[in-house]
Amino acid sequence: DPTKWVLFGYKNKSSGAIYEVGKGTGGVSELSANLTDDGVYYGLFRTILVFDGHDTVKFVLIIFIGEKISVVKKAKITTHKGAITEFIGQYHCDMTATTIDEVTD
């Protein structure tokens, strides 16, 4: 499967329902093109690292909470991480970003 990333978000601002925003074969910049500063997103990015001459697949969880999200909603969203990680499955590291320019290759 050539897919390198998948991005999930909330169906609407008041719903707790998650949907697939998009997926692609490009880099992190392709993923970040789907982010908005008034949204909350969970992305999973696949990358390959080389250790001792061997390719090793690693997964990075990207938690994006846009800078236009209210403090109350930010607090509520952080409690969702457990459910999100259970849904996504195993990953090797995570990062949290609040501006789109923080999500780069």
Coordinates of C-alpha atoms in Angstrom, one line a residue:
D1 CA 0.0 0.0 0.0
P2 CA 1.6 3.3 -1.1
T3 CA -0.4 5.3 1.4
K4 CA 2.0 7.4 3.7
W5 CA -0.5 9.3 5.8
V6 CA -4.1 9.4 6.9
L7 CA -5.9 12.3 8.6
F8 CA -8.9 12.2 10.9
G9 CA -11.0 15.1 12.2
Y10 CA -14.4 15.9 13.8
K11 CA -17.5 15.8 11.6
N12 CA -18.6 19.2 12.9
K13 CA -17.5 21.5 15.7
S14 CA -20.0 20.2 18.2
S15 CA -19.8 16.5 17.4
G16 CA -17.5 14.0 18.9
A17 CA -17.8 11.8 15.8
I18 CA -14.5 11.3 13.9
Y19 CA -14.2 10.9 10.1
E20 CA -11.4 10.4 7.6
V21 CA -10.5 13.9 6.3
G22 CA -8.1 12.4 3.7
K23 CA -5.1 10.2 3.0
G24 CA -2.3 10.3 0.6
T25 CA 1.0 9.2 -0.8
G26 CA 2.9 12.5 -0.4
G27 CA 4.9 13.9 2.4
V28 CA 3.9 15.8 5.6
S29 CA 3.3 18.9 3.5
E30 CA 0.5 17.1 1.7
L31 CA -1.0 16.1 5.0
S32 CA -0.7 19.7 6.4
A33 CA -2.5 21.1 3.4
N34 CA -5.7 19.6 4.8
L35 CA -5.4 21.3 8.2
T36 CA -7.3 24.5 9.2
D37 CA -6.5 26.8 12.2
D38 CA -10.1 26.3 13.5
G39 CA -10.0 22.5 13.5
V40 CA -8.8 19.6 15.5
Y41 CA -7.1 16.7 13.6
Y42 CA -5.3 13.4 14.3
G43 CA -2.9 12.3 11.6
L44 CA -0.8 9.2 11.3
F45 CA 2.3 9.5 9.1
R46 CA 4.5 6.6 7.9
T47 CA 8.2 7.2 7.5
I48 CA 11.2 5.0 6.9
L49 CA 14.3 5.3 8.9
V50 CA 17.6 3.5 8.2
F51 CA 19.2 1.7 11.2
D52 CA 22.4 -0.3 10.6
G53 CA 21.7 -0.4 6.9
H54 CA 18.2 -1.7 7.2
D55 CA 15.0 0.2 6.4
T56 CA 12.7 0.5 9.4
V57 CA 9.1 1.7 9.1
K58 CA 8.0 4.1 11.8
F59 CA 4.6 5.7 12.5
V60 CA 4.2 9.3 13.9
L61 CA 0.9 10.4 15.4
I62 CA 0.3 14.1 14.8
I63 CA -2.2 15.8 17.0
F64 CA -3.2 19.1 15.6
I65 CA -5.3 21.6 17.7
G66 CA -5.7 24.8 15.7
E67 CA -4.9 28.1 17.3
K68 CA -8.5 29.3 16.9
I69 CA -9.8 26.5 19.2
S70 CA -11.1 27.9 22.5
V71 CA -9.3 27.0 25.7
V72 CA -12.4 25.1 27.0
K73 CA -12.5 23.0 23.8
K74 CA -8.7 22.4 23.9
A75 CA -9.1 21.0 27.4
K76 CA -11.9 18.7 26.3
I77 CA -10.0 17.5 23.2
T78 CA -7.0 16.5 25.2
T79 CA -9.1 14.0 27.1
H80 CA -9.8 12.2 23.7
K81 CA -6.2 11.1 23.2
G82 CA -6.8 7.8 24.8
A83 CA -9.7 6.9 22.6
I84 CA -7.9 8.2 19.5
T85 CA -4.7 6.1 20.2
E86 CA -6.9 3.0 20.8
F87 CA -8.6 3.6 17.5
I88 CA -5.4 4.3 15.5
G89 CA -3.3 1.5 17.1
Q90 CA 0.4 1.4 17.7
Y91 CA 2.7 4.2 16.7
H92 CA 6.3 5.1 17.6
C93 CA 6.1 8.8 18.6
D94 CA 3.7 11.6 18.7
M95 CA 3.8 15.4 18.3
T96 CA 1.2 18.1 19.1
A97 CA 1.0 21.2 17.0
T98 CA -1.2 24.3 17.1
T99 CA -0.1 26.1 13.9
I100 CA 0.0 24.6 10.4
D101 CA 3.7 25.7 9.9
E102 CA 4.7 23.4 12.8
V103 CA 3.7 20.4 10.7
T104 CA 6.5 20.2 8.1
D105 CA 8.7 17.6 6.5

